């Protein structure tokens, strides 16, 4: 159990509505990530965080924003959802006792978002 | 980070060893090889990683060639539950701007059959 909880696990919404996905961790790790997964594209990094209030863009960040006001929560927001954002979203954390980031990530169970 | 090349699919009989190859001919000296797998509808699962030496854990073994341009993930006794997409990823563990980011490719679909 990696101590990661994603919510909601499933959501259906309409084009133009705002959506926030939440990633919650119980172990106080510094590094957190949001990926999306689509057929034919594999997993693609949207945004990541390397500390409270420290975030940066990944390879597919357009249309997404993130916030990390406390260590345990990393929020992904779609300000105005579009059909192209229909996807499965995965949150991940990097568990490193030293505080530096390695490539050993632990993923949540995913949030399936459908934008009609 | 160096790119990797994997076969799109492989088959393996249950109980036999599954050997999944990965080519990373442009790997640089400080880049590690990571393996993940993703079972249908679940989040990816870390399997193993290595730099130069062969590595083994409770899930698998990782064999890296001496020139480090390719590697093989070995599942010694594959079971039906090992059916998944297997990703080979190369990245540096250095600090700075890497921040632990991983770039996933298309991976290899491993099907274990009875």
Tab-separated table of C-alpha atoms in Angstrom:
chain	number	residue	atom	x	y	z
A	1	UNK	CA	0.000	0.000	0.000
A	2	UNK	CA	1.648	3.215	-1.187
A	3	UNK	CA	-0.588	5.459	0.939
A	4	UNK	CA	-2.018	7.322	-2.047
A	5	UNK	CA	-5.680	8.096	-2.448
A	6	UNK	CA	-7.196	9.682	-5.528
A	7	UNK	CA	-10.627	11.251	-5.588
A	8	UNK	CA	-12.978	11.088	-7.257
A	9	UNK	CA	-12.281	7.711	-8.838
A	10	UNK	CA	-14.868	8.314	-11.547
A	11	UNK	CA	-16.400	11.518	-12.804
A	12	UNK	CA	-18.570	12.499	-15.728
A	13	UNK	CA	-18.856	16.177	-16.493
A	14	UNK	CA	-19.817	18.498	-19.300
A	15	UNK	CA	-17.639	20.590	-21.534
A	16	UNK	CA	-16.794	23.943	-20.005
A	17	UNK	CA	-17.228	22.973	-16.379
A	18	UNK	CA	-14.372	23.132	-13.888
A	19	UNK	CA	-13.052	19.889	-12.446
A	20	UNK	CA	-10.640	19.258	-9.592
A	21	UNK	CA	-8.974	15.945	-8.939
A	22	UNK	CA	-7.363	15.337	-5.603
A	23	UNK	CA	-4.336	13.256	-4.738
A	24	UNK	CA	-3.777	12.603	-1.051
A	25	UNK	CA	-0.758	10.901	0.498
A	26	UNK	CA	-0.356	9.782	4.085
A	27	UNK	CA	3.442	9.573	4.267
A	28	UNK	CA	4.690	13.156	3.888
A	29	UNK	CA	6.756	12.648	0.719
A	30	UNK	CA	8.110	15.658	-1.073
A	31	UNK	CA	7.630	14.727	-4.728
A	32	UNK	CA	4.231	14.242	-6.326
A	33	UNK	CA	3.153	13.880	-9.966
A	34	UNK	CA	0.072	13.921	-12.144
A	35	UNK	CA	-0.019	11.780	-15.294
A	36	UNK	CA	-2.722	11.142	-17.831
A	37	UNK	CA	-3.096	7.945	-19.808
A	38	UNK	CA	-4.746	7.661	-23.173
A	39	UNK	CA	-4.844	4.861	-25.743
A	40	UNK	CA	-1.927	5.151	-28.127
A	41	UNK	CA	-0.097	7.686	-25.970
A	42	UNK	CA	0.857	5.783	-22.863
A	43	UNK	CA	1.413	7.774	-19.692
A	44	UNK	CA	2.228	11.451	-20.066
A	45	UNK	CA	3.340	13.811	-17.316
A	46	UNK	CA	1.039	16.798	-16.762
A	47	UNK	CA	2.514	18.585	-13.753
A	48	UNK	CA	4.686	17.708	-10.819
A	49	UNK	CA	5.540	19.134	-7.429
A	50	UNK	CA	8.801	19.136	-5.540
A	51	UNK	CA	7.469	20.709	-2.365
A	52	UNK	CA	4.710	22.816	-0.882
A	53	UNK	CA	3.906	25.598	-3.346
A	54	UNK	CA	6.666	24.296	-5.670
A	55	UNK	CA	5.251	22.971	-8.913
A	56	UNK	CA	6.295	22.772	-12.521
A	57	UNK	CA	4.926	21.775	-15.892
A	58	UNK	CA	5.281	18.403	-17.522
A	59	UNK	CA	4.947	17.537	-21.190
A	60	UNK	CA	1.154	18.037	-21.522
A	61	UNK	CA	0.318	20.862	-19.121
A	62	UNK	CA	-1.912	23.023	-21.359
A	63	UNK	CA	-5.407	23.305	-19.925
A	64	UNK	CA	-4.343	22.124	-16.473
A	65	UNK	CA	-3.276	23.833	-13.293
A	66	UNK	CA	-2.095	22.381	-10.004
A	67	UNK	CA	-1.789	23.455	-6.428
A	68	UNK	CA	0.006	22.117	-3.409
A	69	UNK	CA	-0.775	24.108	-0.294
A	70	UNK	CA	0.197	21.290	2.061
A	71	UNK	CA	2.489	18.317	1.747
A	72	UNK	CA	-0.192	15.660	1.677
A	73	UNK	CA	-2.430	17.051	-1.059
A	74	UNK	CA	-1.731	17.705	-4.734
A	75	UNK	CA	-4.696	19.050	-6.671
A	76	UNK	CA	-5.148	18.954	-10.434
A	77	UNK	CA	-7.648	21.431	-11.860
A	78	UNK	CA	-9.205	21.615	-15.276
A	79	UNK	CA	-10.493	25.195	-15.361
A	80	UNK	CA	-12.826	24.524	-18.284
A	81	UNK	CA	-12.973	20.867	-19.197
A	82	UNK	CA	-12.873	19.827	-22.852
A	83	UNK	CA	-13.606	16.495	-24.478
A	84	UNK	CA	-9.892	16.065	-25.231
A	85	UNK	CA	-9.306	15.880	-21.490
A	86	UNK	CA	-11.321	12.700	-21.217
A	87	UNK	CA	-8.716	10.362	-19.807
A	88	UNK	CA	-7.527	8.328	-16.873
A	89	UNK	CA	-5.492	10.427	-14.483
A	90	UNK	CA	-2.867	8.925	-12.222
A	91	UNK	CA	-1.167	10.512	-9.280
A	92	UNK	CA	2.241	9.285	-8.165
A	93	UNK	CA	4.695	9.937	-5.377
A	94	UNK	CA	8.410	9.384	-5.047
A	95	UNK	CA	9.411	7.745	-1.799
A	96	UNK	CA	12.941	8.674	-0.867
A	97	UNK	CA	14.242	8.791	2.707
A	98	UNK	CA	16.880	11.308	1.745
A	99	UNK	CA	14.413	13.770	0.287
A	100	UNK	CA	15.848	13.583	-3.211
A	101	UNK	CA	13.819	12.163	-6.047
A	102	UNK	CA	14.559	8.850	-7.681
A	103	UNK	CA	12.659	7.133	-10.450
A	104	UNK	CA	10.942	4.768	-8.052
A	105	UNK	CA	7.399	6.071	-8.170
A	106	UNK	CA	4.284	4.726	-6.520
A	107	UNK	CA	1.026	5.308	-8.295
A	108	UNK	CA	-2.519	5.740	-7.172
A	109	UNK	CA	-5.403	3.752	-8.588
A	110	UNK	CA	-6.414	6.396	-11.080
A	111	UNK	CA	-9.312	8.752	-11.677
A	112	UNK	CA	-11.390	8.165	-14.770
A	113	UNK	CA	-12.724	11.427	-16.160
A	114	UNK	CA	-15.258	11.663	-18.968
A	115	UNK	CA	-16.021	15.059	-20.468
A	116	UNK	CA	-19.190	15.088	-22.579
B	1	UNK	CA	16.795	11.046	-20.783
B	2	UNK	CA	17.705	8.308	-23.241
B	3	UNK	CA	14.977	6.739	-25.316
B	4	UNK	CA	14.162	3.050	-25.176
B	5	UNK	CA	12.933	0.513	-27.688
B	6	UNK	CA	10.828	-2.481	-26.688
B	7	UNK	CA	8.959	-5.099	-28.704
B	8	UNK	CA	5.253	-4.268	-28.770
B	9	UNK	CA	4.161	-7.688	-27.561
B	10	UNK	CA	5.415	-11.022	-26.257
B	11	UNK	CA	3.926	-14.303	-25.145
B	12	UNK	CA	5.032	-16.627	-22.403
B	13	UNK	CA	3.792	-19.939	-21.055
B	14	UNK	CA	2.771	-20.064	-17.439
B	15	UNK	CA	5.574	-21.356	-15.225
B	16	UNK	CA	8.276	-20.489	-17.716
B	17	UNK	CA	10.670	-17.567	-17.517
B	18	UNK	CA	9.612	-14.390	-19.285
B	19	UNK	CA	12.513	-12.445	-20.748
B	20	UNK	CA	11.615	-8.919	-21.798
B	21	UNK	CA	14.261	-7.032	-23.786
B	22	UNK	CA	14.882	-3.320	-23.913
B	23	UNK	CA	17.254	-1.396	-26.111
B	24	UNK	CA	18.707	1.868	-24.829
B	25	UNK	CA	21.705	2.413	-27.063
B	26	UNK	CA	21.986	6.149	-26.276
B	27	UNK	CA	22.115	5.716	-22.513
B	28	UNK	CA	24.621	7.901	-20.742
B	29	UNK	CA	26.843	7.068	-17.809
B	30	UNK	CA	24.621	8.443	-15.052
B	31	UNK	CA	21.333	7.053	-16.332
B	32	UNK	CA	19.560	4.208	-14.610
B	33	UNK	CA	17.314	1.604	-16.183
B	34	UNK	CA	13.884	1.308	-14.566
B	35	UNK	CA	11.175	-1.247	-15.163
B	36	UNK	CA	7.505	-0.788	-14.418
B	37	UNK	CA	4.435	-2.773	-15.260
B	38	UNK	CA	0.788	-1.906	-15.548
B	39	UNK	CA	-1.910	-4.460	-15.090
B	40	UNK	CA	-5.142	-3.561	-16.833
B	41	UNK	CA	-6.944	-0.582	-15.270
B	42	UNK	CA	-4.456	-0.258	-12.423
B	43	UNK	CA	-1.720	2.280	-11.786
B	44	UNK	CA	1.806	1.394	-12.898
B	45	UNK	CA	3.835	-0.672	-10.475
B	46	UNK	CA	7.555	-0.281	-9.917
B	47	UNK	CA	9.468	-3.526	-10.475
B	48	UNK	CA	13.206	-2.952	-10.357
B	49	UNK	CA	16.000	-0.642	-11.445
B	50	UNK	CA	19.745	-0.750	-11.980
B	51	UNK	CA	22.756	1.195	-13.172
B	52	UNK	CA	25.472	-1.258	-14.218
B	53	UNK	CA	25.249	-4.410	-12.206
B	54	UNK	CA	22.599	-7.039	-12.487
B	55	UNK	CA	19.889	-6.688	-9.901
B	56	UNK	CA	17.404	-9.101	-8.354
B	57	UNK	CA	14.480	-8.626	-6.033
B	58	UNK	CA	11.422	-10.624	-5.068
B	59	UNK	CA	9.650	-9.770	-8.290
B	60	UNK	CA	12.266	-10.014	-11.016
B	61	UNK	CA	15.862	-9.896	-12.184
B	62	UNK	CA	17.414	-7.185	-14.300
B	63	UNK	CA	20.314	-8.036	-16.566
B	64	UNK	CA	22.201	-5.078	-18.050
B	65	UNK	CA	24.768	-5.695	-20.773
B	66	UNK	CA	28.332	-4.655	-20.152
B	67	UNK	CA	28.114	-1.763	-22.619
B	68	UNK	CA	24.768	-0.792	-20.983
B	69	UNK	CA	23.085	-0.418	-24.361
B	70	UNK	CA	20.448	-3.003	-23.625
B	71	UNK	CA	18.856	-4.833	-20.741
B	72	UNK	CA	16.528	-7.741	-20.045
B	73	UNK	CA	13.875	-8.032	-17.389
B	74	UNK	CA	13.402	-11.611	-16.267
B	75	UNK	CA	10.315	-12.921	-14.533
B	76	UNK	CA	11.612	-16.324	-13.458
B	77	UNK	CA	8.313	-18.203	-13.209
B	78	UNK	CA	5.610	-16.272	-14.985
B	79	UNK	CA	2.033	-16.597	-13.797
B	80	UNK	CA	-1.220	-15.500	-15.373
B	81	UNK	CA	-1.199	-12.504	-13.038
B	82	UNK	CA	1.991	-11.278	-14.700
B	83	UNK	CA	0.031	-10.458	-17.848
B	84	UNK	CA	0.547	-6.701	-18.161
B	85	UNK	CA	2.226	-3.921	-20.086
B	86	UNK	CA	5.905	-3.687	-19.143
B	87	UNK	CA	7.711	-0.378	-19.447
B	88	UNK	CA	11.456	0.096	-19.687
B	89	UNK	CA	12.514	3.631	-18.757
B	90	UNK	CA	15.922	5.244	-18.657
B	91	UNK	CA	16.549	8.286	-16.516
B	92	UNK	CA	19.134	9.953	-14.414
B	93	UNK	CA	18.923	9.887	-10.645
B	94	UNK	CA	20.961	13.053	-10.393
B	95	UNK	CA	19.465	15.987	-8.573
B	96	UNK	CA	18.651	19.287	-10.157
B	97	UNK	CA	15.757	19.485	-12.562
B	98	UNK	CA	15.065	15.777	-12.999
B	99	UNK	CA	12.846	15.711	-9.878
B	100	UNK	CA	12.138	12.042	-10.360
B	101	UNK	CA	10.157	12.550	-13.523
B	102	UNK	CA	9.607	9.475	-15.654
B	103	UNK	CA	8.837	9.360	-19.342
B	104	UNK	CA	6.826	6.288	-20.288
B	105	UNK	CA	6.931	4.838	-23.788
B	106	UNK	CA	4.542	2.292	-25.281
B	107	UNK	CA	5.968	-0.694	-23.447
B	108	UNK	CA	5.660	-4.415	-24.167
B	109	UNK	CA	2.372	-6.218	-23.739
B	110	UNK	CA	3.254	-9.512	-22.075
B	111	UNK	CA	0.614	-12.200	-22.273
B	112	UNK	CA	1.109	-15.240	-20.078
B	113	UNK	CA	-0.987	-18.170	-21.235
B	114	UNK	CA	-1.812	-21.450	-19.527
